[in-house]
mmCIF file of C-alpha atoms in Angstrom:
data_model
loop_
_atom_site.group_PDB
_atom_site.id
_atom_site.type_symbol
_atom_site.label_atom_id
_atom_site.label_comp_id
_atom_site.label_asym_id
_atom_site.label_seq_id
_atom_site.Cartn_x
_atom_site.Cartn_y
_atom_site.Cartn_z
ATOM 1 C CA UNK T 15 80.312 -2.721 -7.784
ATOM 2 C CA UNK T 16 83.464 -2.093 -7.728
ATOM 3 C CA UNK T 17 86.891 -3.406 -5.573
ATOM 4 C CA UNK T 18 89.524 -1.074 -5.360
ATOM 5 C CA UNK T 19 93.297 -2.999 -5.255
ATOM 6 C CA UNK T 20 95.995 -0.207 -3.607
ATOM 7 C CA UNK T 21 99.817 0.539 -3.072
ATOM 8 C CA UNK T 22 102.923 -0.966 -3.058
ATOM 9 C CA UNK T 23 104.677 -4.397 -4.098
ATOM 10 C CA UNK T 24 102.963 -6.394 -0.999
ATOM 11 C CA UNK T 25 99.605 -5.481 -2.040
ATOM 12 C CA UNK T 26 100.880 -9.545 -3.230
ATOM 13 C CA UNK T 27 98.667 -9.897 0.257
ATOM 14 C CA UNK T 28 95.271 -8.297 -1.832
ATOM 15 C CA UNK T 29 95.002 -11.733 -4.381
ATOM 16 C CA UNK T 30 94.475 -13.704 -0.957
ATOM 17 C CA UNK T 31 92.156 -11.392 0.105
ATOM 18 C CA UNK T 32 89.694 -12.205 -3.298
ATOM 19 C CA UNK T 33 90.581 -15.430 -2.499
ATOM 20 C CA UNK T 34 88.192 -15.561 -0.010
ATOM 21 C CA UNK T 35 85.549 -13.903 -1.146
ATOM 22 C CA UNK T 36 85.796 -16.222 -4.083
ATOM 23 C CA UNK T 37 85.402 -18.739 -2.404
ATOM 24 C CA UNK T 38 82.724 -16.833 0.055
ATOM 25 C CA UNK T 39 80.656 -16.106 -2.925
ATOM 26 C CA UNK T 40 81.302 -20.394 -4.855
ATOM 27 C CA UNK T 41 83.229 -19.553 -7.514
ATOM 28 C CA UNK T 42 82.103 -15.600 -7.578
ATOM 29 C CA UNK T 43 83.927 -12.102 -7.623
ATOM 30 C CA UNK T 44 83.269 -10.641 -10.052
ATOM 31 C CA UNK T 45 83.531 -6.874 -10.238
ATOM 32 C CA UNK T 46 82.287 -4.394 -12.540
ATOM 33 C CA UNK T 47 84.280 -1.829 -11.590
ATOM 34 C CA UNK T 48 88.587 -2.014 -11.816
ATOM 35 C CA UNK T 49 90.782 0.465 -9.706
ATOM 36 C CA UNK T 50 93.982 -0.030 -9.348
ATOM 37 C CA UNK T 51 96.896 1.592 -8.059
ATOM 38 C CA UNK T 52 100.797 0.556 -7.789
ATOM 39 C CA UNK T 53 101.639 -2.629 -7.211
ATOM 40 C CA UNK T 54 97.586 -2.708 -7.343
ATOM 41 C CA UNK T 55 96.983 -1.696 -10.614
ATOM 42 C CA UNK T 56 99.362 -5.510 -11.497
ATOM 43 C CA UNK T 57 96.727 -7.094 -9.548
ATOM 44 C CA UNK T 58 93.612 -4.888 -10.174
ATOM 45 C CA UNK T 59 94.570 -5.355 -14.261
ATOM 46 C CA UNK T 60 94.421 -9.215 -14.200
ATOM 47 C CA UNK T 61 91.542 -9.259 -11.558
ATOM 48 C CA UNK T 62 90.054 -6.792 -15.311
ATOM 49 C CA UNK T 63 90.465 -9.132 -17.397
ATOM 50 C CA UNK T 64 89.023 -11.293 -15.877
ATOM 51 C CA UNK T 65 91.868 -13.643 -14.187
ATOM 52 C CA UNK T 66 90.323 -15.770 -11.614
ATOM 53 C CA UNK T 67 92.356 -14.333 -7.625
ATOM 54 C CA UNK T 68 92.435 -18.385 -6.426
ATOM 55 C CA UNK T 69 93.782 -18.867 -10.190
ATOM 56 C CA UNK T 70 97.316 -16.698 -9.211
ATOM 57 C CA UNK T 71 96.911 -17.296 -5.497
ATOM 58 C CA UNK T 72 97.806 -21.444 -6.591
ATOM 59 C CA UNK T 73 100.903 -19.947 -9.456
ATOM 60 C CA UNK T 74 102.025 -17.637 -6.370
ATOM 61 C CA UNK T 75 102.381 -20.246 -3.662
ATOM 62 C CA UNK T 76 103.252 -23.265 -5.007
ATOM 63 C CA UNK T 77 105.590 -21.120 -6.778
ATOM 64 C CA UNK T 78 104.517 -22.791 -10.462
ATOM 65 C CA UNK T 79 106.246 -22.066 -12.851
ATOM 66 C CA UNK T 80 103.911 -19.612 -14.934
ATOM 67 C CA UNK T 81 103.997 -17.142 -16.613
ATOM 68 C CA UNK T 82 101.763 -15.308 -14.272
ATOM 69 C CA UNK T 83 104.535 -16.103 -11.316
ATOM 70 C CA UNK T 84 105.526 -12.354 -10.589
ATOM 71 C CA UNK T 85 109.028 -13.001 -9.044
ATOM 72 C CA UNK T 86 112.788 -10.852 -9.392
ATOM 73 C CA UNK T 87 113.131 -10.061 -12.840
ATOM 74 C CA UNK T 88 109.646 -9.056 -13.536
ATOM 75 C CA UNK T 89 110.347 -5.472 -11.807
ATOM 76 C CA UNK T 90 114.410 -5.819 -11.611
ATOM 77 C CA UNK T 91 116.794 -6.208 -15.491
ATOM 78 C CA UNK T 92 119.378 -8.561 -14.993
ATOM 79 C CA UNK T 93 121.489 -4.899 -14.642
ATOM 80 C CA UNK T 94 119.644 -2.926 -13.304
ATOM 81 C CA UNK T 95 121.622 -4.069 -9.895
ATOM 82 C CA UNK T 96 125.000 -2.609 -11.981
ATOM 83 C CA UNK T 97 122.664 0.632 -12.225
ATOM 84 C CA UNK T 98 121.726 1.168 -9.099
ATOM 85 C CA UNK T 99 125.199 0.987 -7.900
ATOM 86 C CA UNK T 100 125.355 3.780 -10.928
ATOM 87 C CA UNK T 101 123.117 6.197 -9.940
ATOM 88 C CA UNK T 102 124.308 5.359 -6.022
ATOM 89 C CA UNK T 103 128.039 6.083 -7.240
ATOM 90 C CA UNK T 104 126.586 9.441 -8.455
ATOM 91 C CA UNK T 105 124.307 10.819 -5.279
ATOM 92 C CA UNK T 106 128.194 10.482 -2.868
ATOM 93 C CA UNK T 107 130.012 12.027 -6.362
ATOM 94 C CA UNK T 108 126.735 14.718 -5.223
ATOM 95 C CA UNK T 109 127.227 15.081 -2.459
ATOM 96 C CA UNK T 110 131.690 15.161 -1.255
ATOM 97 C CA UNK T 111 130.799 17.573 -5.234
ATOM 98 C CA UNK T 112 129.689 20.407 -2.102
ATOM 99 C CA UNK T 113 130.941 18.826 1.116
ATOM 100 C CA UNK T 114 132.498 22.885 1.275
ATOM 101 C CA UNK T 115 129.257 23.778 1.222
ATOM 102 C CA UNK T 116 127.960 22.588 4.210
ATOM 103 C CA UNK T 117 131.723 23.210 5.900
ATOM 104 C CA UNK T 118 130.793 26.723 5.456
ATOM 105 C CA UNK T 119 127.747 27.056 6.106
ATOM 106 C CA UNK T 120 124.907 24.243 6.477
ATOM 107 C CA UNK T 121 124.248 21.047 5.063
ATOM 108 C CA UNK T 122 120.705 21.919 3.704
ATOM 109 C CA UNK T 123 122.908 24.337 2.042
ATOM 110 C CA UNK T 124 124.570 21.686 1.104
ATOM 111 C CA UNK T 125 121.875 20.136 -0.325
ATOM 112 C CA UNK T 126 121.047 21.976 -2.498
ATOM 113 C CA UNK T 127 124.025 22.671 -3.799
ATOM 114 C CA UNK T 128 123.738 18.674 -5.194
ATOM 115 C CA UNK T 129 120.258 19.014 -6.357
ATOM 116 C CA UNK T 130 120.896 19.235 -10.057
ATOM 117 C CA UNK T 131 123.226 16.359 -9.924
ATOM 118 C CA UNK T 132 121.314 13.945 -7.712
ATOM 119 C CA UNK T 133 119.868 11.105 -9.356
ATOM 120 C CA UNK T 134 116.162 10.369 -10.294
ATOM 121 C CA UNK T 135 115.899 7.430 -8.527
ATOM 122 C CA UNK T 136 118.050 3.735 -8.488
ATOM 123 C CA UNK T 137 115.493 1.399 -10.446
ATOM 124 C CA UNK T 138 113.754 2.286 -14.437
ATOM 125 C CA UNK T 139 110.366 0.528 -14.774
ATOM 126 C CA UNK T 140 111.381 -0.235 -18.001
ATOM 127 C CA UNK T 141 111.349 -3.886 -17.117
ATOM 128 C CA UNK T 142 108.073 -3.740 -15.167
ATOM 129 C CA UNK T 143 106.400 -2.648 -18.298
ATOM 130 C CA UNK T 144 107.826 -5.632 -20.110
ATOM 131 C CA UNK T 145 107.234 -8.125 -18.612
ATOM 132 C CA UNK T 146 103.043 -6.647 -18.475
ATOM 133 C CA UNK T 147 103.179 -6.378 -21.400
ATOM 134 C CA UNK T 148 104.473 -10.060 -22.980
ATOM 135 C CA UNK T 149 103.137 -11.802 -20.234
ATOM 136 C CA UNK T 150 99.631 -10.486 -20.528
ATOM 137 C CA UNK T 151 100.327 -11.775 -24.024
ATOM 138 C CA UNK T 152 101.617 -14.729 -23.186
ATOM 139 C CA UNK T 153 98.250 -15.965 -21.462
ATOM 140 C CA UNK T 154 96.058 -14.286 -23.648
ATOM 141 C CA UNK T 155 95.187 -11.544 -21.731
ATOM 142 C CA UNK T 156 93.822 -7.839 -22.988
ATOM 143 C CA UNK T 157 96.821 -5.324 -23.181
ATOM 144 C CA UNK T 158 94.398 -2.330 -24.442
ATOM 145 C CA UNK T 159 91.275 -0.652 -21.774
ATOM 146 C CA UNK T 160 88.820 -0.457 -24.084
ATOM 147 C CA UNK T 161 88.883 -3.847 -25.192
ATOM 148 C CA UNK T 162 88.182 -4.568 -21.920
ATOM 149 C CA UNK T 163 84.501 -5.919 -20.159
ATOM 150 C CA UNK T 164 84.998 -4.287 -17.861
ATOM 151 C CA UNK T 165 86.445 -0.837 -16.382
ATOM 152 C CA UNK T 166 90.367 -0.972 -15.525
ATOM 153 C CA UNK T 167 90.976 2.381 -13.717
ATOM 154 C CA UNK T 168 94.856 3.156 -12.234
ATOM 155 C CA UNK T 169 95.900 6.425 -11.277
ATOM 156 C CA UNK T 170 99.119 8.171 -10.845
ATOM 157 C CA UNK T 171 100.776 11.724 -10.143
ATOM 158 C CA UNK T 172 101.728 13.582 -13.534
ATOM 159 C CA UNK T 173 104.931 14.712 -11.541
ATOM 160 C CA UNK T 174 105.321 18.246 -12.979
ATOM 161 C CA UNK T 175 101.784 19.313 -12.690
ATOM 162 C CA UNK T 176 101.174 17.650 -9.678
ATOM 163 C CA UNK T 177 98.027 16.144 -10.906
ATOM 164 C CA UNK T 178 96.698 13.166 -10.385
ATOM 165 C CA UNK T 179 95.816 11.162 -13.902
ATOM 166 C CA UNK T 180 93.873 8.890 -13.900
ATOM 167 C CA UNK T 181 94.695 5.835 -17.295
ATOM 168 C CA UNK T 182 91.575 4.322 -18.592
ATOM 169 C CA UNK T 183 89.326 6.937 -19.050
ATOM 170 C CA UNK T 184 88.910 10.035 -21.041
ATOM 171 C CA UNK T 185 91.226 10.398 -23.323
ATOM 172 C CA UNK T 186 93.489 8.175 -21.553
ATOM 173 C CA UNK T 187 92.034 4.775 -22.452
ATOM 174 C CA UNK T 188 94.409 4.354 -25.003
ATOM 175 C CA UNK T 189 97.367 3.838 -23.369
ATOM 176 C CA UNK T 190 99.052 0.498 -23.059
ATOM 177 C CA UNK T 191 98.280 -0.919 -19.912
ATOM 178 C CA UNK T 192 101.734 -2.730 -18.915
ATOM 179 C CA UNK T 193 102.810 1.839 -19.793
ATOM 180 C CA UNK T 194 100.252 2.801 -17.362
ATOM 181 C CA UNK T 195 100.738 0.018 -14.475
ATOM 182 C CA UNK T 196 104.558 0.668 -15.171
ATOM 183 C CA UNK T 197 103.578 4.351 -14.454
ATOM 184 C CA UNK T 198 101.037 3.971 -10.735
ATOM 185 C CA UNK T 199 104.520 1.992 -9.648
ATOM 186 C CA UNK T 200 107.159 4.966 -9.587
ATOM 187 C CA UNK T 201 108.320 5.324 -6.114
ATOM 188 C CA UNK T 202 109.803 7.972 -5.945
ATOM 189 C CA UNK T 203 113.591 7.898 -4.431
ATOM 190 C CA UNK T 204 113.411 4.146 -5.361
ATOM 191 C CA UNK T 205 112.375 4.394 -8.773
ATOM 192 C CA UNK T 206 112.696 6.802 -11.903
ATOM 193 C CA UNK T 207 110.064 8.619 -12.750
ATOM 194 C CA UNK T 208 108.524 7.141 -15.264
ATOM 195 C CA UNK T 209 108.639 8.870 -19.274
ATOM 196 C CA UNK T 210 105.379 8.410 -20.950
ATOM 197 C CA UNK T 211 104.129 10.572 -23.974
ATOM 198 C CA UNK T 212 106.436 12.944 -22.796
ATOM 199 C CA UNK T 213 105.462 13.148 -18.983
ATOM 200 C CA UNK T 214 106.938 12.522 -16.494
ATOM 201 C CA UNK T 215 105.015 10.132 -13.548
ATOM 202 C CA UNK T 216 105.167 8.585 -10.667
ATOM 203 C CA UNK T 217 103.077 6.631 -7.821
ATOM 204 C CA UNK T 218 99.642 6.870 -7.907
ATOM 205 C CA UNK T 219 99.832 6.724 -4.150
ATOM 206 C CA UNK T 220 101.722 10.057 -3.824
ATOM 207 C CA UNK T 221 98.981 12.690 -2.089
ATOM 208 C CA UNK T 222 96.536 9.749 -2.463
ATOM 209 C CA UNK T 223 95.093 7.005 -0.435
ATOM 210 C CA UNK T 224 93.305 4.085 -1.884
ATOM 211 C CA UNK T 225 91.348 6.528 -4.780
ATOM 212 C CA UNK T 226 87.766 5.383 -3.451
ATOM 213 C CA UNK T 227 86.668 8.686 -5.465
ATOM 214 C CA UNK T 228 87.332 7.394 -9.253
ATOM 215 C CA UNK T 229 84.498 4.573 -7.909
ATOM 216 C CA UNK T 230 82.035 6.171 -6.516
ATOM 217 C CA UNK T 231 82.002 8.821 -9.283
ATOM 218 C CA UNK T 232 82.144 6.312 -12.309
ATOM 219 C CA UNK T 233 78.323 4.993 -10.164
ATOM 220 C CA UNK T 234 79.573 2.301 -8.436
ATOM 221 C CA UNK T 235 77.060 0.907 -5.441
ATOM 222 C CA UNK T 236 79.470 -0.829 -3.225
ATOM 223 C CA UNK T 237 83.132 -0.188 -2.834
ATOM 224 C CA UNK T 238 85.715 -2.710 -0.887
ATOM 225 C CA UNK T 239 89.254 -0.765 -0.239
ATOM 226 C CA UNK T 240 91.531 -3.675 -0.126
ATOM 227 C CA UNK T 241 94.688 -1.747 1.741
ATOM 228 C CA UNK T 242 97.009 -5.012 2.975
ATOM 229 C CA UNK T 243 99.407 -2.521 4.707
ATOM 230 C CA UNK T 244 99.389 -0.222 7.808
ATOM 231 C CA UNK T 245 101.616 1.402 11.015
ATOM 232 C CA UNK T 246 102.860 -1.324 13.554
ATOM 233 C CA UNK T 247 101.926 0.432 16.600
ATOM 234 C CA UNK T 248 105.065 -0.451 19.252
ATOM 235 C CA UNK T 249 107.956 -1.624 17.040
ATOM 236 C CA UNK T 250 107.889 -5.414 18.325
ATOM 237 C CA UNK T 251 110.268 -6.738 20.582
ATOM 238 C CA UNK T 252 113.271 -4.323 18.842
ATOM 239 C CA UNK T 253 112.141 -0.543 18.073
ATOM 240 C CA UNK T 254 112.253 0.701 14.853
ATOM 241 C CA UNK T 255 114.163 2.978 15.303
ATOM 242 C CA UNK T 256 117.335 0.502 15.805
ATOM 243 C CA UNK T 257 115.995 -1.146 12.520
ATOM 244 C CA UNK T 258 117.265 1.704 9.945
ATOM 245 C CA UNK T 259 115.858 4.283 7.771
ATOM 246 C CA UNK T 260 114.569 1.383 5.570
ATOM 247 C CA UNK T 261 111.901 0.520 8.233
ATOM 248 C CA UNK T 262 111.776 4.266 9.820
ATOM 249 C CA UNK T 263 110.823 6.312 6.226
ATOM 250 C CA UNK T 264 108.025 2.968 5.508
ATOM 251 C CA UNK T 265 106.675 3.407 9.600
ATOM 252 C CA UNK T 266 106.062 6.895 8.177
ATOM 253 C CA UNK T 267 104.322 6.583 5.221
ATOM 254 C CA UNK T 268 102.170 3.289 6.338
ATOM 255 C CA UNK T 269 100.934 6.447 9.263
ATOM 256 C CA UNK T 270 100.676 9.237 6.729
ATOM 257 C CA UNK T 271 98.514 6.618 3.823
ATOM 258 C CA UNK T 272 96.608 4.757 6.766
ATOM 259 C CA UNK T 273 95.185 9.126 8.188
ATOM 260 C CA UNK T 274 94.987 9.885 4.033
ATOM 261 C CA UNK T 275 92.560 7.207 4.378
ATOM 262 C CA UNK T 276 90.595 7.285 7.134
ATOM 263 C CA UNK T 277 89.871 11.304 6.492
ATOM 264 C CA UNK T 278 89.059 10.149 2.689
ATOM 265 C CA UNK T 279 86.346 7.649 3.018
ATOM 266 C CA UNK T 280 85.239 9.790 6.557
ATOM 267 C CA UNK T 281 85.399 12.349 2.772
ATOM 268 C CA UNK T 282 84.144 10.025 0.632
ATOM 269 C CA UNK T 283 81.212 8.646 2.676
ATOM 270 C CA UNK T 284 79.664 12.232 3.870
ATOM 271 C CA UNK T 285 80.129 12.854 -0.450
ATOM 272 C CA UNK T 286 78.355 9.653 -1.951
ATOM 273 C CA UNK T 287 75.861 8.895 0.622
ATOM 274 C CA UNK T 288 74.477 6.626 -1.010
ATOM 275 C CA UNK T 289 77.712 4.540 -2.495
ATOM 276 C CA UNK T 290 78.436 1.510 0.459
ATOM 277 C CA UNK T 291 82.727 1.846 1.116
ATOM 278 C CA UNK T 292 84.184 -1.275 3.445
ATOM 279 C CA UNK T 293 87.626 -0.572 4.011
ATOM 280 C CA UNK T 294 89.098 -4.560 4.795
ATOM 281 C CA UNK T 295 93.365 -3.891 6.686
ATOM 282 C CA UNK T 296 94.440 -5.956 8.193
ATOM 283 C CA UNK T 297 95.115 -5.460 12.561
ATOM 284 C CA UNK T 298 97.769 -3.024 13.604
ATOM 285 C CA UNK T 299 98.555 -6.026 15.608
ATOM 286 C CA UNK T 300 98.393 -8.487 13.682
ATOM 287 C CA UNK T 301 100.428 -7.979 11.003
ATOM 288 C CA UNK T 302 103.284 -9.844 9.539
ATOM 289 C CA UNK T 303 104.087 -7.098 6.579
ATOM 290 C CA UNK T 304 105.892 -4.942 8.751
ATOM 291 C CA UNK T 305 110.320 -4.563 5.886
ATOM 292 C CA UNK T 306 111.070 -3.826 3.813
ATOM 293 C CA UNK T 307 107.641 -3.369 1.096
ATOM 294 C CA UNK T 308 109.205 -4.916 -2.004
ATOM 295 C CA UNK T 309 111.223 -7.885 -0.710
ATOM 296 C CA UNK T 310 109.687 -11.147 -3.007
ATOM 297 C CA UNK T 311 110.935 -13.588 -0.229
ATOM 298 C CA UNK T 312 107.852 -12.985 1.893
ATOM 299 C CA UNK T 313 105.508 -12.288 -0.903
ATOM 300 C CA UNK T 314 104.175 -15.974 -0.149
ATOM 301 C CA UNK T 315 104.082 -15.706 3.240
ATOM 302 C CA UNK T 316 102.112 -11.928 3.277
ATOM 303 C CA UNK T 317 99.708 -13.912 0.705
ATOM 304 C CA UNK T 318 98.116 -16.098 2.756
ATOM 305 C CA UNK T 319 98.146 -13.716 5.256
ATOM 306 C CA UNK T 320 95.781 -12.731 3.278
ATOM 307 C CA UNK T 321 93.483 -15.345 3.363
ATOM 308 C CA UNK T 322 93.271 -16.806 5.845
ATOM 309 C CA UNK T 323 93.114 -13.416 7.652
ATOM 310 C CA UNK T 324 90.185 -12.301 5.296
ATOM 311 C CA UNK T 325 88.907 -16.341 5.466
ATOM 312 C CA UNK T 326 87.921 -14.986 9.030
ATOM 313 C CA UNK T 327 86.389 -11.110 8.754
ATOM 314 C CA UNK T 328 83.492 -12.820 7.255
ATOM 315 C CA UNK T 329 82.360 -15.270 9.274
ATOM 316 C CA UNK T 330 82.858 -12.358 11.353
ATOM 317 C CA UNK T 331 82.272 -8.391 10.702
ATOM 318 C CA UNK T 332 82.356 -9.016 7.273
ATOM 319 C CA UNK T 333 79.369 -10.598 7.344
ATOM 320 C CA UNK T 334 77.154 -8.407 6.417
ATOM 321 C CA UNK T 335 79.328 -7.153 3.014
ATOM 322 C CA UNK T 336 79.119 -11.150 2.730
ATOM 323 C CA UNK T 337 74.901 -11.317 2.646
ATOM 324 C CA UNK T 338 74.854 -8.145 0.849
ATOM 325 C CA UNK T 339 76.722 -9.243 -1.552
ATOM 326 C CA UNK T 340 75.129 -11.974 -1.959
ATOM 327 C CA UNK T 341 72.280 -10.926 -2.755
ATOM 328 C CA UNK T 342 73.554 -8.606 -5.305
ATOM 329 C CA UNK T 343 74.191 -9.375 -9.216
ATOM 330 C CA UNK T 344 77.230 -9.579 -10.177
ATOM 331 C CA UNK T 345 78.402 -9.179 -13.655
ATOM 332 C CA UNK T 346 80.371 -11.978 -14.900
#
């Protein structure tokens, strides 16, 4: 069996989802293959190392002093915001430098003229790579794909070649897991592309959603896709337009990812008729997981929502899947 753990930093919700599975399976929930994209790669790394989701859930939910309690310093170095301010200043300088182009021509002409002066991103992922490397060592976990007993696959996008690469297989099995996590987490525009062995990589979710095909191609009989982020259907009390640029961009990204995921799963069900694909995601009208995906303050709320909603789902819609897992021997 395999489990696909995708998407952005709000994927802490995924820990709650898997914890609910572990409870219903009486401590089970080990899988043969783990596929993790972007922030989901952090979760997949821990699970592939044999860490129980329930253990991580307890650490984060109770805000315990523990290396696995991901805090702001796990992603952002102490000087990150100073550097980001400098890059923002560079952005303003690039626009101002070419402002006369907009006066004489158009705004698109100005942006084209300023292209080479714009920053590659506002934050670096060096801190995340270091955190993953040091944390795995501190708690005695593997930072090597080849040392794992389970299969771990972490996709990212080669920016210049416009191709997906998969760390953990082929000639990329010898890349440290911490480097693969950083490469898969480089959200364009927010983080700089992550450079590894002379190649620049961006978030594995660019152009893809779920990467369930990797698990199917690896021979999985059952693929569980956990998608914690769905579009907001009506904007709530305040229209999304009035909540600013970030919210509008996030809504657009979720719409794109949701449609891509649904289309991808439909195609995979035809291409791999012997493989069962199960999608777990919140209903659009019940998710509280809307807002800046990179916020740390809402982590525990997302964690609990993932746990409670999945626990309820497993008593109703998810009952056939639960029975399927209970009847299938699992690899420890």
